[in-house]
Amino acid sequence: MTTPASLRLSSRGNMPFGIALFGATGVFVALVVALLAANVLYVRGEHVQAAIDSPQICYAVLLSVCTCTITAILSTVVAVPAGYLLARVPFRGRRFVDVLVDVPIVLPPIVVGLALLLLFNQTAVGRWLEDGVEWVLAVLPLHWIGLDHVTSVTYDVPGVILAQFAVASAFAIRTMRVAFEQVSDRREHVAQVLGCTRRQAFFWVALPEVRSGIVAAATLAWARAMGEFGPILVFAGATRMKTEVLPTTVFLEMSVGNVEAAATVSLMMVAAAIVVLLIARTVGARMAA
Amino acid sequence: MLTCDALTIHAGRFHVTNCSLQVERGQWQTIMGPTGCGKTTVLEGICGLRYISSGSLTINGADVTHAPPGQRGISLVPQDGALFAGMRVEQMMGIPLRARGVRRKDRSTAVRDMAAQLGIASLLRRSAAGLSGGERQRIALGRALLCKPSVLCLDEPLSALDMETKAAMRTVLQRIRDKGDLSVLHVTHDMAEAKVLAHTIRIMEDGQLSIPFEATCP
């Protein structure tokens, strides 16, 4: 303790303020702990064993991990240039683009799913996109990895990824924009005076400075994708052993009254979220150092 | 040789008008003035980082008024060094050479030679984080000199240094001045620093430059 006693929250003058701070934080932390505890205490060893033995749940775990990872990569690839553009480049209509980028964040998830469904089923552009993806899927050797049943976007695995991407990328772009805004553009300017082009200054100077922001954006995108349910249900469906991801499993198990399985899968998602957050915080802290 | 003729340089709502100056090869010119008078705006305008609405800027006879910053033959040492994060000092100093397509091996040799001249060879494996003010300024100076510029712009390079480091850095700058192969434009508000380093001094007030007067060089 190197803080002078008079500056500590425990000092007499600061006590009410300290109580307010700890009180507000404590209420929320207690709620999170209670939620986790309720889940942990409900699940028994045999429930976990049953989940591990269930091919449907194993498929959902695998599909969730794969789609979330693909979504996180795609979101980051889009978020880095988009965040840079919105943070650094003044252009006509930037405020409007900024608002549009936030739309998937504020829309009800089910509306995002419905919009995707309408885009792909009711518009010429959507049908053209669907045809393009179907052609690519037909060319790819998906049977090598046991995904030969993946043939289209709607009500199929690409639909899961697209539904996750529509929401997760909005969060990733917001994170990258803040990351670029927190770093002064002065170093990029100096790099340009020293001979770099704008592109070189971006790749060689700006990107290394926001490495921890990139990790944060990718993590957030992964976590958002893992929790996505509404758009997936509407756009990709909830077909077992096809488009079933972990939130879908919770929904399906709850709908047939199998609360034990739903709670077990929820616990798996909590564990995955904690592991990803811990990895991201550790990697982010190392990069920032 | 750097020649500015009646430049109008904009920095947001602030602008510097009718800025004319000439710095011959081997000459060191210092611009002095109070904070906010427009010294840094002039420097940034010359470097291509500020919009120039009128006048002309030539370097060795070539008009570079609207040329991209990296194609003017100018190098800049900012006040805080503006060292690039997330890389080793060696990589950072080599960036201007990398931008010019110099091969990795040649880059490394050039960086090591420059670091040896400036007494920072031991810092090459370190990152920018944790370096002292003097170390940062030497690295920024080395990085700027590796571009082999015609004009070197120095934006208050000694202002954030302690007395001892300032004296050591001043010696390094005097060595560069005495070589006489660069036109140096130096901005400061420290008269002692200007007198020691400059051949000519100009005073800037409210966005206007005075006529140059001789500094008393030791």
Short mmCIF file of C-alpha atoms in Angstrom, two decimals:
data_model
loop_
_atom_site.label_atom_id
_atom_site.label_comp_id
_atom_site.label_asym_id
_atom_site.label_seq_id
_atom_site.Cartn_x
_atom_site.Cartn_y
_atom_site.Cartn_z
CA MET A 1 0.00 0.00 0.00
CA THR A 2 1.77 3.14 -1.19
CA THR A 3 -1.33 5.36 -1.42
CA PRO A 4 -1.49 7.99 1.35
CA ALA A 5 -4.17 7.21 3.93
CA SER A 6 -6.12 10.38 3.06
CA LEU A 7 -6.53 9.25 -0.57
CA ARG A 8 -7.75 5.73 0.26
CA LEU A 9 -11.43 4.94 -0.10
CA SER A 10 -11.36 3.52 3.42
CA SER A 11 -10.52 6.94 4.92
CA ARG A 12 -13.36 8.60 6.81
CA GLY A 13 -14.05 11.32 4.20
CA ASN A 14 -14.06 8.90 1.27
CA MET A 15 -16.03 6.13 2.96
CA PRO A 16 -19.53 6.94 1.52
CA PHE A 17 -18.10 7.22 -1.99
CA GLY A 18 -16.23 3.92 -1.53
CA ILE A 19 -19.40 2.20 -0.29
CA ALA A 20 -21.30 3.47 -3.37
CA LEU A 21 -18.58 2.19 -5.74
CA PHE A 22 -18.25 -1.21 -4.12
CA GLY A 23 -22.02 -1.46 -3.64
CA ALA A 24 -22.87 -0.93 -7.32
CA THR A 25 -20.11 -3.26 -8.50
CA GLY A 26 -20.97 -5.83 -5.83
CA VAL A 27 -24.62 -6.06 -6.91
CA PHE A 28 -23.66 -6.93 -10.47
CA VAL A 29 -20.82 -9.28 -9.52
CA ALA A 30 -23.17 -11.06 -7.08
CA LEU A 31 -25.73 -11.50 -9.86
CA VAL A 32 -23.14 -13.05 -12.21
CA VAL A 33 -21.79 -15.32 -9.46
CA ALA A 34 -25.33 -16.40 -8.54
CA LEU A 35 -26.12 -17.24 -12.18
CA LEU A 36 -22.95 -19.28 -12.53
CA ALA A 37 -23.43 -20.99 -9.17
CA ALA A 38 -27.03 -21.96 -10.01
CA ASN A 39 -25.82 -23.56 -13.22
CA VAL A 40 -22.83 -25.32 -11.63
CA LEU A 41 -24.83 -26.64 -8.68
CA TYR A 42 -27.59 -28.01 -10.92
CA VAL A 43 -25.32 -30.03 -13.18
CA ARG A 44 -24.22 -33.46 -11.92
CA GLY A 45 -21.43 -35.69 -13.13
CA GLU A 46 -23.81 -38.05 -14.90
CA HIS A 47 -25.32 -35.11 -16.85
CA VAL A 48 -21.86 -34.19 -18.13
CA GLN A 49 -21.18 -37.83 -19.03
CA ALA A 50 -24.51 -38.02 -20.89
CA ALA A 51 -23.65 -34.85 -22.80
CA ILE A 52 -20.23 -36.19 -23.75
CA ASP A 53 -21.84 -39.42 -24.96
CA SER A 54 -24.46 -37.58 -27.02
CA PRO A 55 -23.45 -37.38 -30.70
CA GLN A 56 -25.82 -34.40 -31.18
CA ILE A 57 -24.14 -32.38 -28.44
CA CYS A 58 -20.66 -33.37 -29.63
CA TYR A 59 -21.61 -32.22 -33.14
CA ALA A 60 -22.97 -28.94 -31.73
CA VAL A 61 -19.73 -28.34 -29.78
CA LEU A 62 -17.62 -28.99 -32.86
CA LEU A 63 -19.82 -26.87 -35.13
CA SER A 64 -19.89 -24.02 -32.59
CA VAL A 65 -16.10 -23.98 -32.21
CA CYS A 66 -15.52 -24.14 -35.98
CA THR A 67 -18.15 -21.54 -36.97
CA CYS A 68 -17.16 -19.16 -34.15
CA THR A 69 -13.50 -19.39 -35.16
CA ILE A 70 -14.30 -18.74 -38.83
CA THR A 71 -16.61 -15.87 -37.83
CA ALA A 72 -13.94 -14.35 -35.55
CA ILE A 73 -11.36 -14.49 -38.37
CA LEU A 74 -13.75 -13.00 -40.95
CA SER A 75 -14.92 -10.32 -38.49
CA THR A 76 -11.34 -9.31 -37.69
CA VAL A 77 -10.39 -9.17 -41.37
CA VAL A 78 -13.29 -6.76 -41.95
CA ALA A 79 -13.01 -4.89 -38.64
CA VAL A 80 -9.36 -3.81 -38.96
CA PRO A 81 -9.76 -1.79 -42.18
CA ALA A 82 -13.29 -0.65 -41.27
CA GLY A 83 -12.20 0.51 -37.80
CA TYR A 84 -9.22 2.34 -39.32
CA LEU A 85 -11.42 4.00 -41.95
CA LEU A 86 -13.95 5.21 -39.39
CA ALA A 87 -11.26 6.36 -36.94
CA ARG A 88 -8.78 8.01 -39.29
CA VAL A 89 -10.22 8.87 -42.68
CA PRO A 90 -12.60 11.85 -42.98
CA PHE A 91 -15.10 11.27 -45.79
CA ARG A 92 -18.56 12.45 -46.74
CA GLY A 93 -21.20 10.33 -45.02
CA ARG A 94 -18.87 8.93 -42.35
CA ARG A 95 -21.42 9.62 -39.61
CA PHE A 96 -24.07 7.72 -41.58
CA VAL A 97 -21.73 4.75 -42.16
CA ASP A 98 -20.87 4.84 -38.45
CA VAL A 99 -24.57 4.56 -37.56
CA LEU A 100 -25.13 1.75 -40.10
CA VAL A 101 -22.24 -0.26 -38.62
CA ASP A 102 -23.97 -0.13 -35.23
CA VAL A 103 -27.36 -1.26 -36.55
CA PRO A 104 -26.78 -5.03 -35.96
CA ILE A 105 -25.81 -4.21 -32.36
CA VAL A 106 -29.09 -2.48 -31.54
CA LEU A 107 -31.46 -4.58 -33.67
CA PRO A 108 -33.32 -7.45 -31.98
CA PRO A 109 -31.40 -10.62 -32.99
CA ILE A 110 -34.48 -12.21 -34.56
CA VAL A 111 -34.84 -9.18 -36.86
CA VAL A 112 -31.27 -9.70 -38.12
CA GLY A 113 -32.16 -13.32 -38.91
CA LEU A 114 -35.36 -12.35 -40.68
CA ALA A 115 -33.54 -9.68 -42.72
CA LEU A 116 -30.94 -12.25 -43.79
CA LEU A 117 -33.69 -14.67 -44.77
CA LEU A 118 -35.47 -12.00 -46.83
CA LEU A 119 -32.20 -10.94 -48.46
CA PHE A 120 -31.29 -14.47 -49.57
CA ASN A 121 -34.78 -15.71 -50.46
CA GLN A 122 -36.61 -12.68 -51.77
CA THR A 123 -34.02 -10.58 -53.61
CA ALA A 124 -32.12 -11.11 -56.85
CA VAL A 125 -28.81 -10.16 -55.18
CA GLY A 126 -29.40 -12.69 -52.42
CA ARG A 127 -30.23 -15.48 -54.87
CA TRP A 128 -27.16 -14.59 -56.92
CA LEU A 129 -25.03 -14.77 -53.75
CA GLU A 130 -26.61 -18.08 -52.78
CA ASP A 131 -25.88 -19.49 -56.26
CA GLY A 132 -22.28 -18.27 -56.01
CA VAL A 133 -21.74 -19.88 -52.60
CA GLU A 134 -23.41 -23.11 -53.78
CA TRP A 135 -21.01 -23.24 -56.73
CA VAL A 136 -18.01 -22.69 -54.42
CA LEU A 137 -19.25 -25.39 -52.01
CA ALA A 138 -19.68 -27.82 -54.91
CA VAL A 139 -16.10 -27.20 -56.04
CA LEU A 140 -14.53 -27.45 -52.56
CA PRO A 141 -13.49 -30.97 -51.44
CA LEU A 142 -15.73 -30.81 -48.36
CA HIS A 143 -16.10 -34.62 -48.26
CA TRP A 144 -12.48 -34.77 -47.04
CA ILE A 145 -13.59 -33.23 -43.75
CA GLY A 146 -16.98 -34.93 -43.62
CA LEU A 147 -18.95 -31.81 -44.60
CA ASP A 148 -20.30 -33.05 -47.93
CA HIS A 149 -23.84 -32.36 -46.64
CA VAL A 150 -23.09 -28.60 -46.74
CA THR A 151 -24.58 -27.43 -50.03
CA SER A 152 -26.19 -24.00 -49.59
CA VAL A 153 -26.33 -20.87 -47.39
CA THR A 154 -29.88 -20.73 -46.05
CA TYR A 155 -30.69 -23.45 -43.50
CA ASP A 156 -27.13 -24.73 -43.74
CA VAL A 157 -23.72 -24.22 -42.08
CA PRO A 158 -22.73 -21.13 -44.17
CA GLY A 159 -25.98 -19.58 -42.90
CA VAL A 160 -24.81 -20.15 -39.33
CA ILE A 161 -21.54 -18.37 -40.08
CA LEU A 162 -23.27 -15.50 -41.91
CA ALA A 163 -25.78 -15.01 -39.08
CA GLN A 164 -22.94 -14.96 -36.53
CA PHE A 165 -20.84 -12.66 -38.72
CA ALA A 166 -23.67 -10.12 -39.19
CA VAL A 167 -23.70 -9.35 -35.48
CA ALA A 168 -20.15 -10.24 -34.32
CA SER A 169 -18.44 -8.07 -36.95
CA ALA A 170 -20.33 -4.98 -35.74
CA PHE A 171 -18.81 -5.47 -32.28
CA ALA A 172 -15.37 -6.12 -33.76
CA ILE A 173 -15.52 -2.95 -35.89
CA ARG A 174 -16.54 -0.88 -32.87
CA THR A 175 -13.60 -2.33 -30.88
CA MET A 176 -11.09 -1.65 -33.68
CA ARG A 177 -12.36 1.88 -34.15
CA VAL A 178 -11.79 2.64 -30.46
CA ALA A 179 -8.35 0.96 -30.63
CA PHE A 180 -7.26 3.18 -33.55
CA GLU A 181 -8.74 6.30 -31.91
CA GLN A 182 -6.70 5.66 -28.77
CA VAL A 183 -3.44 5.70 -30.75
CA SER A 184 -2.22 9.04 -32.11
CA ASP A 185 -1.91 9.27 -35.89
CA ARG A 186 1.28 11.31 -35.41
CA ARG A 187 3.56 8.28 -35.76
CA GLU A 188 1.92 7.37 -39.05
CA HIS A 189 2.51 10.94 -40.25
CA VAL A 190 6.16 10.76 -39.25
CA ALA A 191 6.46 7.42 -41.07
CA GLN A 192 5.09 9.06 -44.21
CA VAL A 193 7.56 11.93 -43.95
CA LEU A 194 10.31 9.31 -43.63
CA GLY A 195 9.27 7.74 -46.94
CA CYS A 196 6.43 5.33 -46.21
CA THR A 197 3.28 5.34 -48.30
CA ARG A 198 -0.06 5.51 -46.48
CA ARG A 199 -0.42 1.73 -46.94
CA GLN A 200 3.06 1.05 -45.55
CA ALA A 201 2.42 3.39 -42.59
CA PHE A 202 -0.78 1.44 -41.90
CA PHE A 203 0.79 -2.01 -42.05
CA TRP A 204 4.19 -1.22 -40.50
CA VAL A 205 3.32 1.46 -37.93
CA ALA A 206 -0.41 1.58 -37.14
CA LEU A 207 -1.14 -2.18 -37.02
CA PRO A 208 1.66 -3.11 -34.58
CA GLU A 209 0.37 -0.38 -32.27
CA VAL A 210 -3.15 -1.85 -32.09
CA ARG A 211 -2.14 -5.52 -31.72
CA SER A 212 -3.91 -5.84 -28.39
CA GLY A 213 -6.99 -4.19 -29.94
CA ILE A 214 -6.98 -6.81 -32.70
CA VAL A 215 -6.87 -9.59 -30.09
CA ALA A 216 -9.74 -7.91 -28.21
CA ALA A 217 -11.81 -7.54 -31.40
CA ALA A 218 -11.25 -11.18 -32.39
CA THR A 219 -12.11 -12.38 -28.88
CA LEU A 220 -15.24 -10.29 -28.72
CA ALA A 221 -16.32 -11.53 -32.15
CA TRP A 222 -15.71 -15.15 -31.08
CA ALA A 223 -17.64 -14.69 -27.85
CA ARG A 224 -20.53 -12.91 -29.59
CA ALA A 225 -20.68 -15.64 -32.23
CA MET A 226 -20.74 -18.32 -29.53
CA GLY A 227 -23.75 -16.67 -27.87
CA GLU A 228 -25.66 -15.95 -31.08
CA PHE A 229 -29.02 -17.69 -31.29
CA GLY A 230 -31.88 -15.61 -32.75
CA PRO A 231 -30.47 -14.96 -36.25
CA ILE A 232 -29.21 -18.56 -36.49
CA LEU A 233 -32.60 -19.98 -35.56
CA VAL A 234 -34.39 -17.89 -38.21
CA PHE A 235 -31.80 -17.97 -41.00
CA ALA A 236 -30.08 -21.34 -40.56
CA GLY A 237 -32.73 -23.26 -38.63
CA ALA A 238 -32.29 -25.67 -35.71
CA THR A 239 -31.73 -28.96 -37.49
CA ARG A 240 -29.93 -31.57 -35.38
CA MET A 241 -26.59 -32.75 -36.74
CA LYS A 242 -26.74 -30.01 -39.39
CA THR A 243 -27.09 -26.41 -38.15
CA GLU A 244 -27.19 -27.12 -34.43
CA VAL A 245 -24.79 -24.93 -32.45
CA LEU A 246 -24.62 -24.84 -28.65
CA PRO A 247 -27.29 -22.14 -28.06
CA THR A 248 -29.55 -24.14 -30.41
CA THR A 249 -28.90 -27.25 -28.30
CA VAL A 250 -29.96 -25.38 -25.16
CA PHE A 251 -33.16 -24.30 -26.95
CA LEU A 252 -33.91 -27.78 -28.33
CA GLU A 253 -33.24 -29.55 -25.03
CA MET A 254 -35.36 -27.01 -23.12
CA SER A 255 -38.19 -27.42 -25.60
CA VAL A 256 -38.39 -31.18 -24.86
CA GLY A 257 -38.06 -30.65 -21.10
CA ASN A 258 -34.51 -31.97 -20.81
CA VAL A 259 -33.30 -29.22 -18.45
CA GLU A 260 -30.28 -31.30 -17.31
CA ALA A 261 -28.83 -31.43 -20.83
CA ALA A 262 -29.63 -27.73 -21.41
CA ALA A 263 -27.87 -26.78 -18.16
CA THR A 264 -24.86 -28.96 -19.02
CA VAL A 265 -24.49 -27.33 -22.43
CA SER A 266 -24.88 -23.90 -20.80
CA LEU A 267 -22.07 -24.80 -18.44
CA MET A 268 -19.91 -25.80 -21.40
CA MET A 269 -20.53 -22.38 -22.95
CA VAL A 270 -19.67 -20.62 -19.69
CA ALA A 271 -16.42 -22.61 -19.48
CA ALA A 272 -15.58 -21.80 -23.11
CA ALA A 273 -16.29 -18.10 -22.53
CA ILE A 274 -14.08 -18.00 -19.42
CA VAL A 275 -11.21 -19.80 -21.18
CA VAL A 276 -11.39 -17.49 -24.22
CA LEU A 277 -11.55 -14.36 -22.05
CA LEU A 278 -8.57 -15.53 -19.96
CA ILE A 279 -6.50 -16.31 -23.07
CA ALA A 280 -7.43 -12.96 -24.65
CA ARG A 281 -6.62 -10.96 -21.52
CA THR A 282 -3.27 -12.74 -21.11
CA VAL A 283 -2.27 -12.36 -24.77
CA GLY A 284 -3.54 -8.76 -24.84
CA ALA A 285 -1.57 -7.84 -21.72
CA ARG A 286 1.61 -9.41 -23.14
CA MET A 287 1.21 -7.54 -26.42
CA ALA A 288 0.52 -4.24 -24.69
CA ALA A 289 3.66 -4.62 -22.54
CA MET B 1 18.55 24.01 -50.39
CA LEU B 2 15.09 24.70 -48.98
CA THR B 3 13.12 27.66 -50.29
CA CYS B 4 9.65 28.68 -49.11
CA ASP B 5 7.99 31.52 -50.96
CA ALA B 6 4.91 33.19 -49.46
CA LEU B 7 3.39 29.96 -48.14
CA THR B 8 -0.02 29.90 -46.53
CA ILE B 9 -0.21 26.83 -44.30
CA HIS B 10 -3.43 25.68 -42.64
CA ALA B 11 -3.79 23.80 -39.35
CA GLY B 12 -7.54 23.55 -38.73
CA ARG B 13 -8.81 27.10 -38.24
CA PHE B 14 -5.31 28.43 -37.56
CA HIS B 15 -3.12 29.35 -40.49
CA VAL B 16 0.32 30.79 -41.10
CA THR B 17 0.43 33.34 -43.92
CA ASN B 18 3.16 34.72 -46.16
CA CYS B 19 5.80 32.35 -44.83
CA SER B 20 9.02 32.85 -46.77
CA LEU B 21 12.37 31.43 -45.82
CA GLN B 22 15.51 30.04 -47.39
CA VAL B 23 17.95 27.54 -45.90
CA GLU B 24 21.11 26.88 -47.93
CA ARG B 25 22.84 23.50 -47.93
CA GLY B 26 25.00 23.32 -44.80
CA GLN B 27 23.00 26.07 -43.12
CA TRP B 28 21.14 25.70 -39.82
CA GLN B 29 18.17 27.99 -39.39
CA THR B 30 16.20 28.14 -36.17
CA ILE B 31 12.64 29.44 -35.79
CA MET B 32 11.85 30.72 -32.32
CA GLY B 33 8.67 31.98 -30.80
CA PRO B 34 6.15 31.52 -28.01
CA THR B 35 3.94 28.46 -27.72
CA GLY B 36 1.07 28.50 -30.22
CA CYS B 37 2.65 31.04 -32.60
CA GLY B 38 2.75 28.56 -35.51
CA LYS B 39 6.34 27.21 -35.46
CA THR B 40 5.31 23.57 -35.63
CA THR B 41 2.65 24.37 -38.26
CA VAL B 42 5.40 25.77 -40.52
CA LEU B 43 7.51 22.66 -39.99
CA GLU B 44 4.57 20.33 -40.63
CA GLY B 45 3.58 22.30 -43.73
CA ILE B 46 7.08 21.98 -45.12
CA CYS B 47 7.03 18.24 -44.36
CA GLY B 48 3.73 17.83 -46.23
CA LEU B 49 1.57 17.17 -43.18
CA ARG B 50 -0.45 20.40 -43.46
CA TYR B 51 -2.45 21.83 -46.31
CA ILE B 52 -0.68 24.58 -48.26
CA SER B 53 -3.19 26.83 -50.02
CA SER B 54 -0.78 29.27 -51.68
CA GLY B 55 2.91 29.94 -52.28
CA SER B 56 5.62 27.56 -53.36
CA LEU B 57 8.07 25.22 -51.69
CA THR B 58 11.20 24.05 -53.48
CA ILE B 59 13.94 21.69 -52.40
CA ASN B 60 17.16 21.74 -54.44
CA GLY B 61 15.23 23.56 -57.16
CA ALA B 62 12.40 21.03 -57.45
CA ASP B 63 8.87 22.23 -56.66
CA VAL B 64 7.52 19.98 -53.88
CA THR B 65 4.68 22.24 -52.70
CA HIS B 66 2.09 19.52 -53.15
CA ALA B 67 4.36 16.45 -53.28
CA PRO B 68 3.62 13.51 -50.91
CA PRO B 69 5.52 13.81 -47.60
CA GLY B 70 7.85 10.92 -48.39
CA GLN B 71 8.90 12.29 -51.77
CA ARG B 72 10.21 15.68 -50.65
CA GLY B 73 13.67 14.68 -49.47
CA ILE B 74 12.83 15.85 -45.94
CA SER B 75 13.23 14.06 -42.62
CA LEU B 76 11.52 14.99 -39.38
CA VAL B 77 12.54 14.58 -35.75
CA PRO B 78 9.42 15.32 -33.69
CA GLN B 79 9.46 16.68 -30.15
CA ASP B 80 8.57 13.34 -28.54
CA GLY B 81 10.55 11.24 -31.01
CA ALA B 82 7.33 9.55 -32.22
CA LEU B 83 8.98 6.14 -31.99
CA PHE B 84 6.96 3.31 -33.50
CA ALA B 85 5.57 0.81 -31.01
CA GLY B 86 5.44 -2.97 -31.20
CA MET B 87 8.91 -3.49 -32.72
CA ARG B 88 12.58 -3.44 -31.85
CA VAL B 89 14.63 -0.26 -32.28
CA GLU B 90 16.60 -1.88 -35.12
CA GLN B 91 13.41 -2.64 -37.06
CA MET B 92 12.05 0.84 -36.37
CA MET B 93 15.18 2.65 -37.56
CA GLY B 94 15.16 0.50 -40.67
CA ILE B 95 11.60 1.42 -41.70
CA PRO B 96 12.59 4.40 -43.90
CA LEU B 97 15.05 2.11 -45.74
CA ARG B 98 12.48 -0.68 -46.00
CA ALA B 99 10.08 1.84 -47.59
CA ARG B 100 12.80 2.58 -50.15
CA GLY B 101 13.17 -1.10 -51.01
CA VAL B 102 16.57 -1.59 -49.35
CA ARG B 103 17.29 -5.28 -48.70
CA ARG B 104 17.19 -6.59 -45.15
CA LYS B 105 20.93 -7.23 -44.94
CA ASP B 106 21.87 -3.78 -46.24
CA ARG B 107 19.27 -2.23 -43.97
CA SER B 108 20.73 -3.93 -40.96
CA THR B 109 24.26 -2.78 -41.86
CA ALA B 110 23.13 0.83 -42.37
CA VAL B 111 21.15 0.87 -39.11
CA ARG B 112 24.09 -0.57 -37.16
CA ASP B 113 26.48 2.01 -38.63
CA MET B 114 24.15 4.87 -37.78
CA ALA B 115 23.52 3.50 -34.28
CA ALA B 116 27.28 3.28 -33.69
CA GLN B 117 27.73 6.91 -34.78
CA LEU B 118 25.01 8.08 -32.40
CA GLY B 119 26.09 5.86 -29.49
CA ILE B 120 22.88 3.82 -29.40
CA ALA B 121 24.20 0.46 -30.65
CA SER B 122 23.29 -1.17 -27.33
CA LEU B 123 19.63 -0.18 -27.78
CA LEU B 124 19.01 -1.91 -31.10
CA ARG B 125 17.51 -5.07 -29.55
CA ARG B 126 15.19 -3.13 -27.25
CA SER B 127 11.65 -1.90 -27.87
CA ALA B 128 10.62 1.77 -27.62
CA ALA B 129 8.92 1.19 -24.28
CA GLY B 130 11.11 2.12 -21.32
CA LEU B 131 13.68 4.19 -23.24
CA SER B 132 14.80 7.51 -21.73
CA GLY B 133 14.07 10.85 -23.40
CA GLY B 134 17.66 11.20 -24.65
CA GLU B 135 17.69 7.66 -26.07
CA ARG B 136 14.38 8.27 -27.83
CA GLN B 137 15.65 11.47 -29.44
CA ARG B 138 18.87 9.83 -30.64
CA ILE B 139 16.90 6.98 -32.15
CA ALA B 140 14.49 9.44 -33.84
CA LEU B 141 17.49 11.40 -35.14
CA GLY B 142 19.19 8.25 -36.44
CA ARG B 143 15.96 7.11 -38.11
CA ALA B 144 15.64 10.55 -39.77
CA LEU B 145 19.27 10.60 -40.96
CA LEU B 146 19.02 7.11 -42.47
CA CYS B 147 16.70 8.62 -45.12
CA LYS B 148 19.71 10.64 -46.35
CA PRO B 149 17.52 13.76 -46.58
CA SER B 150 18.36 17.10 -48.17
CA VAL B 151 16.45 18.91 -45.42
CA LEU B 152 16.29 17.92 -41.76
CA CYS B 153 13.42 19.34 -39.70
CA LEU B 154 13.82 19.32 -35.93
CA ASP B 155 10.76 20.10 -33.80
CA GLU B 156 11.99 21.09 -30.33
CA PRO B 157 14.27 18.06 -30.13
CA LEU B 158 15.80 18.98 -26.78
CA SER B 159 12.82 20.45 -24.95
CA ALA B 160 11.88 17.33 -22.97
CA LEU B 161 15.45 16.43 -21.89
CA ASP B 162 17.29 17.04 -18.62
CA MET B 163 20.34 19.32 -18.61
CA GLU B 164 22.93 16.56 -18.89
CA THR B 165 21.16 14.71 -21.70
CA LYS B 166 20.46 18.00 -23.43
CA ALA B 167 24.19 18.84 -23.46
CA ALA B 168 25.08 15.41 -24.89
CA MET B 169 22.37 15.65 -27.55
CA ARG B 170 23.47 19.18 -28.42
CA THR B 171 26.97 17.82 -29.14
CA VAL B 172 25.46 15.25 -31.51
CA LEU B 173 23.49 17.96 -33.30
CA GLN B 174 26.57 20.21 -33.54
CA ARG B 175 28.42 17.35 -35.23
CA ILE B 176 25.62 17.09 -37.81
CA ARG B 177 25.73 20.86 -38.37
CA ASP B 178 29.52 20.87 -38.78
CA LYS B 179 29.36 18.15 -41.44
CA GLY B 180 27.56 20.77 -43.55
CA ASP B 181 25.74 18.43 -45.93
CA LEU B 182 22.19 19.21 -44.82
CA SER B 183 19.81 22.15 -44.71
CA VAL B 184 18.47 22.13 -41.17
CA LEU B 185 15.27 23.84 -40.07
CA HIS B 186 15.00 23.79 -36.30
CA VAL B 187 12.12 24.93 -34.12
CA THR B 188 12.62 25.80 -30.46
CA HIS B 189 11.69 28.32 -27.81
CA ASP B 190 15.09 28.03 -26.07
CA MET B 191 17.38 30.95 -27.06
CA ALA B 192 20.48 29.27 -25.59
CA GLU B 193 19.86 26.19 -27.76
CA ALA B 194 19.32 28.37 -30.83
CA LYS B 195 22.50 30.38 -30.23
CA VAL B 196 24.62 27.25 -29.87
CA LEU B 197 23.23 25.46 -32.93
CA ALA B 198 21.93 27.96 -35.47
CA HIS B 199 23.63 30.00 -38.17
CA THR B 200 20.54 32.18 -38.52
CA ILE B 201 17.53 32.72 -36.29
CA ARG B 202 14.02 33.91 -37.10
CA ILE B 203 11.37 34.94 -34.63
CA MET B 204 7.78 33.94 -35.21
CA GLU B 205 4.83 35.82 -33.78
CA ASP B 206 1.12 35.41 -34.55
CA GLY B 207 1.78 33.32 -37.64
CA GLN B 208 4.34 35.75 -39.13
CA LEU B 209 8.10 35.18 -39.49
CA SER B 210 10.67 37.94 -38.85
CA ILE B 211 13.59 38.53 -41.18
CA PRO B 212 16.55 36.26 -40.30
CA PHE B 213 19.38 37.48 -38.11
CA GLU B 214 22.77 35.98 -37.44
CA ALA B 215 23.15 33.74 -34.39
CA THR B 216 26.40 33.90 -32.48
CA CYS B 217 27.92 30.53 -33.15
CA PRO B 218 30.66 29.35 -30.81
#
